[in-house]
Short mmCIF file of the C-alpha atoms (twelve columns), coordinates in Angstrom:
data_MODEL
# 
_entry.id   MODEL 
# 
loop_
_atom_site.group_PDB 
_atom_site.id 
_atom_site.type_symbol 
_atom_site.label_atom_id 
_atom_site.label_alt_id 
_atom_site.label_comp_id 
_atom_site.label_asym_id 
_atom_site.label_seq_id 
_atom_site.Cartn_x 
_atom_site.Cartn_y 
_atom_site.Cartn_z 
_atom_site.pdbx_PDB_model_num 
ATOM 1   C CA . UNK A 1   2.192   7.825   -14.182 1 
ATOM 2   C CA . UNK A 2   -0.109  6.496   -16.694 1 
ATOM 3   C CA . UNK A 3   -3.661  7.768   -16.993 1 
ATOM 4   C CA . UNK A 4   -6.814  5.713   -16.137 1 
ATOM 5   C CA . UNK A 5   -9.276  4.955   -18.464 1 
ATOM 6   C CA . UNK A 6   -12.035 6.137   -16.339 1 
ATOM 7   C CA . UNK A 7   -14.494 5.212   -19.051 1 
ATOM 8   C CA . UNK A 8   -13.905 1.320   -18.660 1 
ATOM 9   C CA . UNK A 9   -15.650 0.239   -15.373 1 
ATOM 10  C CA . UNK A 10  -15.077 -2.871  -14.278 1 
ATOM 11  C CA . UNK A 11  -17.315 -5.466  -12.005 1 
ATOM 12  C CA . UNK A 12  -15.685 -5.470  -8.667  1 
ATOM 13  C CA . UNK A 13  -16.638 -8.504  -6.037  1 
ATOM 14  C CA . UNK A 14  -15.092 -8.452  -3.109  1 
ATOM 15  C CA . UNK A 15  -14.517 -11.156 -0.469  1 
ATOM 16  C CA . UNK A 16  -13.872 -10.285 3.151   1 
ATOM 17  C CA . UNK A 17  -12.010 -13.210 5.400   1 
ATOM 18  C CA . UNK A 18  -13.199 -12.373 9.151   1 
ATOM 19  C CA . UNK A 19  -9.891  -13.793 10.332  1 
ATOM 20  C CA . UNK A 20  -7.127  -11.438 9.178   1 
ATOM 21  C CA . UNK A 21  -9.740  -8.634  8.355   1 
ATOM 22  C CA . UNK A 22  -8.831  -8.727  4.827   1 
ATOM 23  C CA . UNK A 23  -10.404 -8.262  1.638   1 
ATOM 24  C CA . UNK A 24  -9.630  -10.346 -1.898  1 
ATOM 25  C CA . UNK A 25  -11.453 -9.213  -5.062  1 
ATOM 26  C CA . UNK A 26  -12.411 -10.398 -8.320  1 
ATOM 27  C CA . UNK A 27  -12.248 -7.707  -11.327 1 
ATOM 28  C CA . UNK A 28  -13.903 -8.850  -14.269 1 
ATOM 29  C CA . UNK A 29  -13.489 -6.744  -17.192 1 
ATOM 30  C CA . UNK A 30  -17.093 -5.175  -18.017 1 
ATOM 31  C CA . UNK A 31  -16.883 -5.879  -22.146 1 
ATOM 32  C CA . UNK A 32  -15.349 -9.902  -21.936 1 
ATOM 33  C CA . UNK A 33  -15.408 -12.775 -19.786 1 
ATOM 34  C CA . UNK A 34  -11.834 -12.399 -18.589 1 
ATOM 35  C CA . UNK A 35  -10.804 -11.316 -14.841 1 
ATOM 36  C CA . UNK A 36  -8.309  -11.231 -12.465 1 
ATOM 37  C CA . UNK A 37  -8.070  -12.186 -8.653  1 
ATOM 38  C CA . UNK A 38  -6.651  -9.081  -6.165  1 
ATOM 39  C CA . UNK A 39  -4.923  -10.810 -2.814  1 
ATOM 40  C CA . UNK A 40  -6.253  -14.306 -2.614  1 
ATOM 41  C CA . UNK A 41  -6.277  -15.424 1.083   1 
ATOM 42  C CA . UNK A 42  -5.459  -19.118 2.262   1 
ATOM 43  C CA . UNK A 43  -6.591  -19.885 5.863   1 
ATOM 44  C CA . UNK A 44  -4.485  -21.268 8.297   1 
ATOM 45  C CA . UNK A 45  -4.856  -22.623 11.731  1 
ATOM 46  C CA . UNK A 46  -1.858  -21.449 13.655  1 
ATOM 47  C CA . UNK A 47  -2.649  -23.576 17.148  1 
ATOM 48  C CA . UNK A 48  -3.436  -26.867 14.967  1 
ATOM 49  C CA . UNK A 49  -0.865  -26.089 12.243  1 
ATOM 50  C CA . UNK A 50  -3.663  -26.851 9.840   1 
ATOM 51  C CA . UNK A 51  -4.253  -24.643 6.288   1 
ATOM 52  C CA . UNK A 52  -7.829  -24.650 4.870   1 
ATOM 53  C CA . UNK A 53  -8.970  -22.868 1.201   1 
ATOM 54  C CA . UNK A 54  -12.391 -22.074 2.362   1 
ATOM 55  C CA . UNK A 55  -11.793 -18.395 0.921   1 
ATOM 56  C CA . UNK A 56  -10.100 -19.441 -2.456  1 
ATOM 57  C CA . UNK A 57  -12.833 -22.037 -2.864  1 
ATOM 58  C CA . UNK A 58  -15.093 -18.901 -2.601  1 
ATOM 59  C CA . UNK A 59  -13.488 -16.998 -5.389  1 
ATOM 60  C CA . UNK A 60  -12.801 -19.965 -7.525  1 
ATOM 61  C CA . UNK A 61  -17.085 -21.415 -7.431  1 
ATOM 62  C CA . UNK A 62  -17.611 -17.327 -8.293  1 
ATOM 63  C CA . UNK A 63  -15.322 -17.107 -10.905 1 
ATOM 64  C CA . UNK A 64  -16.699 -20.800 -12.300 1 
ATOM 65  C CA . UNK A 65  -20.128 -20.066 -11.427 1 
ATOM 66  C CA . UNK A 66  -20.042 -16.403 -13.738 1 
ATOM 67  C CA . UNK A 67  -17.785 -18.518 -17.032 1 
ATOM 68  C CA . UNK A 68  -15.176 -16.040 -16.083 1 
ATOM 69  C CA . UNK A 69  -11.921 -16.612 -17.453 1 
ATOM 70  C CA . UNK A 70  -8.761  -15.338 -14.784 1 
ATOM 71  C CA . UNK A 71  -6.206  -14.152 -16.593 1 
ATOM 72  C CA . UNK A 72  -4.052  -12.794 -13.139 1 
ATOM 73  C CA . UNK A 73  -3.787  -13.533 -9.759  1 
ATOM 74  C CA . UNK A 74  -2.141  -9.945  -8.155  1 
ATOM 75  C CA . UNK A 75  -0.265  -9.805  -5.255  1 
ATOM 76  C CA . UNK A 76  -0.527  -6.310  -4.147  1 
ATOM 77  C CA . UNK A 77  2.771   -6.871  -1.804  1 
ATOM 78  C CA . UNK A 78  3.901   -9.909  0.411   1 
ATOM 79  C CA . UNK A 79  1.515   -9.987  3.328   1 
ATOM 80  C CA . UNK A 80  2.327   -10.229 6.890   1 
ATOM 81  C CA . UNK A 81  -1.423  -11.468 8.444   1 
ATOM 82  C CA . UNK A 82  -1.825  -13.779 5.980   1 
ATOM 83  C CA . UNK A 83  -1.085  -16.729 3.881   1 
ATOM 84  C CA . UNK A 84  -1.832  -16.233 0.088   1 
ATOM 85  C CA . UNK A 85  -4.299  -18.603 -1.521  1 
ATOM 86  C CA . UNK A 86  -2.489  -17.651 -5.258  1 
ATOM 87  C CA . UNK A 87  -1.242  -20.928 -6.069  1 
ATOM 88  C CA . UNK A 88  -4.145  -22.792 -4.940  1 
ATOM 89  C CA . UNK A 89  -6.070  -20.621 -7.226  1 
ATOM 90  C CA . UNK A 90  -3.890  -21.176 -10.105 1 
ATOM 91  C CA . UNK A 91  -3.894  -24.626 -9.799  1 
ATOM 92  C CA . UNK A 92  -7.664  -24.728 -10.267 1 
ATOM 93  C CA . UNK A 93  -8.167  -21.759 -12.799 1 
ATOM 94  C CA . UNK A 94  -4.691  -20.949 -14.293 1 
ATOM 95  C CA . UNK A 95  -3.967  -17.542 -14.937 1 
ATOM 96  C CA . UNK A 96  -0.504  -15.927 -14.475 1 
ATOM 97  C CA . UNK A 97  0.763   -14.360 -10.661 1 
ATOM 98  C CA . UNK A 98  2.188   -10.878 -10.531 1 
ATOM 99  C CA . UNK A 99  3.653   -8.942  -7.806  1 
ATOM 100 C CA . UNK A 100 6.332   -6.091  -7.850  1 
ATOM 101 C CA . UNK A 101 9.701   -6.211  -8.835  1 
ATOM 102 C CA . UNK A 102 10.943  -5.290  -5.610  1 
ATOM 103 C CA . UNK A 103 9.631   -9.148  -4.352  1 
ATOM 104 C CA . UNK A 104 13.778  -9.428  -4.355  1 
ATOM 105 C CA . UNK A 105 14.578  -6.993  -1.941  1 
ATOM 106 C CA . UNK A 106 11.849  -8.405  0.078   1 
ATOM 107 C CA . UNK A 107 13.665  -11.883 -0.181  1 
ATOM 108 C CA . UNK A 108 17.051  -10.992 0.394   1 
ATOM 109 C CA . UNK A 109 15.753  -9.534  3.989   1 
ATOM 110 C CA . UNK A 110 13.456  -12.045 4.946   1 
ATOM 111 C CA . UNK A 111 15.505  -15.106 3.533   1 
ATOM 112 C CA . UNK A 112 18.724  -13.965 5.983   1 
ATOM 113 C CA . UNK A 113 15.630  -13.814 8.604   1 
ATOM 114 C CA . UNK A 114 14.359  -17.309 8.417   1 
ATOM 115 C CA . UNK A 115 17.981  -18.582 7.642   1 
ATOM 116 C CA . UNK A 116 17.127  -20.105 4.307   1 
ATOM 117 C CA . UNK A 117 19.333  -22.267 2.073   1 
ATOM 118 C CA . UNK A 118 20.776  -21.453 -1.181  1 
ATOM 119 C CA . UNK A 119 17.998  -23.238 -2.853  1 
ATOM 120 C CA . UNK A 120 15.675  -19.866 -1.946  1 
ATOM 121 C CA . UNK A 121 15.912  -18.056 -5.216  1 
ATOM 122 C CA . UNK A 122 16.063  -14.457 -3.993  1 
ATOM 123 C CA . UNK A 123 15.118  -13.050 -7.661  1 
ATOM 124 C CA . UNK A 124 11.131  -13.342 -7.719  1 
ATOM 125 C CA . UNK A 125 11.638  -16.082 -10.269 1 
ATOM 126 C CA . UNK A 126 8.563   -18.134 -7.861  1 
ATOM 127 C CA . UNK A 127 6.409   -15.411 -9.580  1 
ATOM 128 C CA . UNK A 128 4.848   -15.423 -13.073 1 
ATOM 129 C CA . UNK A 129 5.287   -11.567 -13.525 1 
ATOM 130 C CA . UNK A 130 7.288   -9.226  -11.735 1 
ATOM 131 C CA . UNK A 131 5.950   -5.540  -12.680 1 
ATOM 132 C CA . UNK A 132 7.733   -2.377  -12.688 1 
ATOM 133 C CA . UNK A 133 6.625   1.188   -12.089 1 
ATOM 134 C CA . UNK A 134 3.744   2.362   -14.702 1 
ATOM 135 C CA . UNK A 135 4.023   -1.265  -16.237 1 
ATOM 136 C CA . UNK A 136 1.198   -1.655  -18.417 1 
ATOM 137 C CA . UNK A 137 -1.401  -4.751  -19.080 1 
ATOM 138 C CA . UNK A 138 -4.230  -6.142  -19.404 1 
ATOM 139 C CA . UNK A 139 -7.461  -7.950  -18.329 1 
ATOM 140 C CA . UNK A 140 -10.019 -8.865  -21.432 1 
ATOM 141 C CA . UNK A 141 -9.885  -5.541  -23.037 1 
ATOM 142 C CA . UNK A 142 -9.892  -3.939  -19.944 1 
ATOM 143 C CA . UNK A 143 -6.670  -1.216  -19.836 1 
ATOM 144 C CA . UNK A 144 -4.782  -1.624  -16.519 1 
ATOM 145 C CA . UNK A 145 -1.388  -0.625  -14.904 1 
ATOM 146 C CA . UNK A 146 1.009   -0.712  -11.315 1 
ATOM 147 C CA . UNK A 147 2.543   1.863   -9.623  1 
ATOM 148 C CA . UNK A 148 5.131   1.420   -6.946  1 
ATOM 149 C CA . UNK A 149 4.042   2.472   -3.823  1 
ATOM 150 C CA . UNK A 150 7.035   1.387   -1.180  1 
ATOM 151 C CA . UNK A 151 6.605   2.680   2.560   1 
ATOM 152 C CA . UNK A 152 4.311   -0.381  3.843   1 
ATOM 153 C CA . UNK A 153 6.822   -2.391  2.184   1 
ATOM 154 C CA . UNK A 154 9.287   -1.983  -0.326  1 
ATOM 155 C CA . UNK A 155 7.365   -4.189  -3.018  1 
ATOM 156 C CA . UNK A 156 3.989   -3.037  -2.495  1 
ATOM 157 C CA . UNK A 157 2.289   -2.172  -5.606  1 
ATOM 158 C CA . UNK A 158 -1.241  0.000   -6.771  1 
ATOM 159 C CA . UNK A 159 -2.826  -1.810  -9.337  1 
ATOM 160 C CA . UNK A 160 -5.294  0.284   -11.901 1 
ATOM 161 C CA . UNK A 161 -7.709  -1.415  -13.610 1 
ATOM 162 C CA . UNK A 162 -10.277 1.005   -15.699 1 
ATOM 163 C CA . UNK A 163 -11.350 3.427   -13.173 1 
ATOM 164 C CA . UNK A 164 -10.454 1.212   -10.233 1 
ATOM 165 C CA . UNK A 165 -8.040  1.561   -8.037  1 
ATOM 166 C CA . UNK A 166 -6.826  -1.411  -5.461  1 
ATOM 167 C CA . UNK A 167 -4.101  -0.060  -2.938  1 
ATOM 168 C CA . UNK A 168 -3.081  -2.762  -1.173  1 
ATOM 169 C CA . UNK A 169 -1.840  -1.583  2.514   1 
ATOM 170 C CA . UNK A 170 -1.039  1.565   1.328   1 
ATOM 171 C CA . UNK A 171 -4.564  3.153   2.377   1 
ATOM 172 C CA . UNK A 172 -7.021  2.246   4.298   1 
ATOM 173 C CA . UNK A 173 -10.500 3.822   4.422   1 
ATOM 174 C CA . UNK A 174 -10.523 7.193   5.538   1 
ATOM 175 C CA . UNK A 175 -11.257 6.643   8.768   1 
ATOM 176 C CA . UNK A 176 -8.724  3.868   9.266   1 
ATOM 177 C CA . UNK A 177 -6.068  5.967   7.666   1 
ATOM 178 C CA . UNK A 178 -2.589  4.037   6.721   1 
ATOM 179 C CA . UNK A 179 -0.757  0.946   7.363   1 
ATOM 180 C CA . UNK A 180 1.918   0.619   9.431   1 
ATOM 181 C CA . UNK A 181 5.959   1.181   8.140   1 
ATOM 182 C CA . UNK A 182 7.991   -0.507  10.935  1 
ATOM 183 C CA . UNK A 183 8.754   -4.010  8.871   1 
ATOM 184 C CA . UNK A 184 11.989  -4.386  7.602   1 
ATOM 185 C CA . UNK A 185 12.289  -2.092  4.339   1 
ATOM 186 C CA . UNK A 186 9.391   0.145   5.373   1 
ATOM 187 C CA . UNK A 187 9.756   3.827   5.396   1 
ATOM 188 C CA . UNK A 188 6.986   6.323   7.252   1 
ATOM 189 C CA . UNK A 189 7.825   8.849   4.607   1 
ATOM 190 C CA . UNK A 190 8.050   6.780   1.726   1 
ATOM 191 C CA . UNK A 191 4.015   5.558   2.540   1 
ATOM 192 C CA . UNK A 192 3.617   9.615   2.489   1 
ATOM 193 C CA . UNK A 193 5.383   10.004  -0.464  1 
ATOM 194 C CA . UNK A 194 3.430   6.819   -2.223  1 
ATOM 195 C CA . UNK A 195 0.069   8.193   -0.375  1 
ATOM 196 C CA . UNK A 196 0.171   11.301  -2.058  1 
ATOM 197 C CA . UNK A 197 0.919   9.900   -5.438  1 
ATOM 198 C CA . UNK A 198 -2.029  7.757   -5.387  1 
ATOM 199 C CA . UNK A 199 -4.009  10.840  -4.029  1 
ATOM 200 C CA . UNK A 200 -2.911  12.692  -7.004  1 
ATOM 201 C CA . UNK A 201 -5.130  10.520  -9.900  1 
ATOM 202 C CA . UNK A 202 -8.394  11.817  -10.690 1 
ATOM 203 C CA . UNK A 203 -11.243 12.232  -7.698  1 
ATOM 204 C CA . UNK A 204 -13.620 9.710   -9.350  1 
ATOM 205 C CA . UNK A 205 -11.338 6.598   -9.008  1 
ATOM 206 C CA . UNK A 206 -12.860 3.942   -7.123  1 
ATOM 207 C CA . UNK A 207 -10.348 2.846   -4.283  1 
ATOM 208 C CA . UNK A 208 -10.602 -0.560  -3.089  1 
ATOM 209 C CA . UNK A 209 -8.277  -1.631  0.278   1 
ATOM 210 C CA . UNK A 210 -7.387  -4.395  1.328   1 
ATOM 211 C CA . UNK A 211 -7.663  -4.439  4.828   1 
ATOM 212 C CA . UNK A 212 -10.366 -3.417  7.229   1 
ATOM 213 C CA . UNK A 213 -11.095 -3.304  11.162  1 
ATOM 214 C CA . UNK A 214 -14.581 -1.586  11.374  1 
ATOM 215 C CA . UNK A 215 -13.109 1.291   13.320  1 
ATOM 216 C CA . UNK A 216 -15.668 2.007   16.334  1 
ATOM 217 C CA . UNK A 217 -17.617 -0.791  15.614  1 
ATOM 218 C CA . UNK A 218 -18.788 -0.019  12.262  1 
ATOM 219 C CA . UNK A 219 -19.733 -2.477  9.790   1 
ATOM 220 C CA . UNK A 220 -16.659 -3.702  7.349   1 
ATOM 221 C CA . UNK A 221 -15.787 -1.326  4.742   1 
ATOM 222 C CA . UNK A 222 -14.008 -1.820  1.517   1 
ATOM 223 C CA . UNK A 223 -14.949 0.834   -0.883  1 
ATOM 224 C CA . UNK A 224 -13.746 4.702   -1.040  1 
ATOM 225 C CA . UNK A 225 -12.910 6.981   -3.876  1 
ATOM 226 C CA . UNK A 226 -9.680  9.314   -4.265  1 
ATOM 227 C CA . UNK A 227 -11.927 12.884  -3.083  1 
ATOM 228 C CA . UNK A 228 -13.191 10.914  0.557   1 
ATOM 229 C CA . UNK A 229 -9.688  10.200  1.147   1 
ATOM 230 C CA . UNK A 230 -8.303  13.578  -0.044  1 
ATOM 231 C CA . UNK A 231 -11.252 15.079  2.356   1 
ATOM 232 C CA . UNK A 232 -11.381 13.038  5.284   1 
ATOM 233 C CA . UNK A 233 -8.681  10.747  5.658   1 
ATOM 234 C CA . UNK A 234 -7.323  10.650  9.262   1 
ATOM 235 C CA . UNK A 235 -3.646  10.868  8.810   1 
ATOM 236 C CA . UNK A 236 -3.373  12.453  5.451   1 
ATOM 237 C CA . UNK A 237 -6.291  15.088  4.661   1 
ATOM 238 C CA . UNK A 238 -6.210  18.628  5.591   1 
ATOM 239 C CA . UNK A 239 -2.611  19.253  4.572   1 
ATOM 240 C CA . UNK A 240 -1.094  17.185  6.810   1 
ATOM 241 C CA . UNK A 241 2.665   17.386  6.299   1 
ATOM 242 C CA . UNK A 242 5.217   14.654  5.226   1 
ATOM 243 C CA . UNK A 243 7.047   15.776  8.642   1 
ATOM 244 C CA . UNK A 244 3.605   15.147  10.543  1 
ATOM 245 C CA . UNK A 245 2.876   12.118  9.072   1 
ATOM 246 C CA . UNK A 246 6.167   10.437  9.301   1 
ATOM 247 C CA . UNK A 247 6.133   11.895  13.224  1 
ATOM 248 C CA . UNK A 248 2.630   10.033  13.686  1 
ATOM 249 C CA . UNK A 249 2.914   7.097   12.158  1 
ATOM 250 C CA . UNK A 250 6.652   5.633   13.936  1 
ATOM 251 C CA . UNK A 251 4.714   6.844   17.314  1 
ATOM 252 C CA . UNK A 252 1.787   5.197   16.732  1 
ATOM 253 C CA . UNK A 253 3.966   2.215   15.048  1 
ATOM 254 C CA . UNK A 254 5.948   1.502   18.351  1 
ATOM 255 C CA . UNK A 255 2.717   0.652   20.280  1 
ATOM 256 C CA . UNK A 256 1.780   -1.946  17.446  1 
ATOM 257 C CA . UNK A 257 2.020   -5.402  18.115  1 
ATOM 258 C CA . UNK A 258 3.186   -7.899  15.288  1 
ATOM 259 C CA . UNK A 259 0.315   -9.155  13.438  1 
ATOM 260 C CA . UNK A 260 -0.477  -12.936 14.975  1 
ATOM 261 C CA . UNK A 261 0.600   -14.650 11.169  1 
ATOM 262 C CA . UNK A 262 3.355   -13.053 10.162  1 
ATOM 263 C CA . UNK A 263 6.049   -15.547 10.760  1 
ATOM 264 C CA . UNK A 264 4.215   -18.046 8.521   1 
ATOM 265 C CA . UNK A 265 2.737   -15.692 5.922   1 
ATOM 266 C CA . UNK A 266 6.258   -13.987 5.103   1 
ATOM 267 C CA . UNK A 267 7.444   -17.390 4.788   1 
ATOM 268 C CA . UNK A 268 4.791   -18.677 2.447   1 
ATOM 269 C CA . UNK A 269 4.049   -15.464 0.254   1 
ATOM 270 C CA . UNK A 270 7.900   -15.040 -0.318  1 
ATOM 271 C CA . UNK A 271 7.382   -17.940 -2.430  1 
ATOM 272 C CA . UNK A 272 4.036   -16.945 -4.496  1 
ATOM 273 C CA . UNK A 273 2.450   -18.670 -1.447  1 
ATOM 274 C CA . UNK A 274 4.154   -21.978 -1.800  1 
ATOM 275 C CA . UNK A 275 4.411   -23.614 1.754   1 
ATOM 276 C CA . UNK A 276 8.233   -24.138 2.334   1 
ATOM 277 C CA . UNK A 277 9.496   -27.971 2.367   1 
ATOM 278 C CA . UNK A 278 11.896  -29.817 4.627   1 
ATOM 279 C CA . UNK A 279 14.145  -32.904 3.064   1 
ATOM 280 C CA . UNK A 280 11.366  -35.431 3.162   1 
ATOM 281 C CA . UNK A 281 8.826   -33.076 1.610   1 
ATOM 282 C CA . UNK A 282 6.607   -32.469 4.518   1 
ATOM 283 C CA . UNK A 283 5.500   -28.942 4.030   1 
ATOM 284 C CA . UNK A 284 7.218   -27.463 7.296   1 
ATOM 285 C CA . UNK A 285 7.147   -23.608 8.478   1 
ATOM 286 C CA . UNK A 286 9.889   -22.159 10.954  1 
ATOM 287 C CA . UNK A 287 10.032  -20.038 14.031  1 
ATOM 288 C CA . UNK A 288 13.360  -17.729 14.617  1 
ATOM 289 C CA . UNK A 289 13.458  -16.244 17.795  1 
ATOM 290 C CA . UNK A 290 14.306  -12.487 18.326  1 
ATOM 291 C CA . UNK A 291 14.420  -11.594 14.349  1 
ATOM 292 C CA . UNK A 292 10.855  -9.510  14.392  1 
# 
């Protein structure tokens, strides 16, 4: 694994959307103008079949409002609760739209799923980048790099930008613990295996999630560092075992519900968050029965 550059410290806003609890950001690199956008959210009525950009629109009058340049929109992984607002941003701002290179793996399961058509390409060619394990890059002058971090899902990706850390599903904050490893291609001890890699950078990294539910009613969250999670989080700190974890989390995984927008955000976010088409071009989303 590569080694932050814990001496570049980036501007980090976030953006929380109250309806899937989740949390985009905007890094701007602290010596330029440039930036990059971390899990853009695109709203979407379900009952009305209506999408909205209320959230992008957000990050896009920030990013105008501050001159920033975006240079990347970063998927940490393909989300399952909810739609991704990348190529609404990118069509406003430009910038380029990574993801991991395991996107195909996450096709080929999820394409047999919703019974798509040989026009699906199932090679993350819908994506601008596809990054690899320790791939390096940049933002401004800012030094950043991904590590794979399968378990949540096999394509889910930590990106590290200066001494900033965002994890994606793979952590939540310490008293929220991990996500869940019961979609097709997750693994309970792969997330402990990709949990205790990200554990093992340097204490002082800042640790941004994605994903937040105010456990017992405290206010949203979004922040951590490596140390509180080392010291206090709930289903990996005090030497909890790989054998433990992976014991706890299918248990607690078989009382989970799926989330409420996962048939439409796999869909969408597949495809860089394109909206799928039928023959006339009406953007159109299907519903198979008994696949999840």
């Amino acid at each position: 694994m590569q080694s932050p550059n814990m001496n570049q410290k980036p501007d980090v806003k976030a953006f929380f959307d109250q309806q899937s609890n989740t949390i985009s950001y905007v890094v701007k690199d602290p010596q330029t103008k440039f930036c990059a956008v971390i899990d853009a959210v695109m709203q979407f009525d379900y009952a009305a079949g209506r999408l909205s950009y209320d959230s992008a629109d957000e990050m896009i009058n920030y990013i105008s409002s501050n001159q920033l340049t975006l240079e990347w929109i970063i998927e940490t992984h393909v989300h399952a609760d909810h739609l991704s607002g990348a190529p609404y941003i990118q069509e406003k701002l430009g910038g380029k739209i990574g993801i991991g290179e395991h996107i195909q793996s996450v096709q080929k399961t999820f394409g047999k799923i919703f019974n798509e058509g040989t026009e699906f390409e199932r090679d993350g060619s819908q994506f601008d980048k596809l990054f690899k394990d320790n791939d390096k890059y940049s933002v401004g002058e800012m030094n950043c790099f991904a590590i794979h971090t399968p378990g949540h899902t096999p394509a889910c990706m930590v990106h590290i930008m200066g001494d900033a850390a965002f994890c994606g599903d793979t952590l939540f904050m310490p008293d929220g613990g991990s996500a869940r490893a019961d979609f097709p291609g997750g693994d309970a001890g792969q997330l402990f295996d990709s949990i205790s890699r990200v554990l093992s950078m340097p204490d002082e990294i800042r640790l941004f999630v994605c994903h937040d539910y105010g456990p017992g009613g405290r206010a949203i969250s979004w922040e951590t560092t490596i140390r509180d999670q080392k010291k206090a989080n709930i289903h990996v700190a005090n030497g909890k075992t790989r054998e433990a974890f992976v014991v706890m989390r299918e248990e607690r995984d078989a009382t989970l519900a799926m989330p409420k927008l996962i048939i439409p955000s796999l869909q969408v976010n597949m495809r860089a968050g394109d909206v799928p088409r039928d023959q006339t071009g009406n953007m159109t989303l299907k519903v198979p029965l008994n696949k999840l």
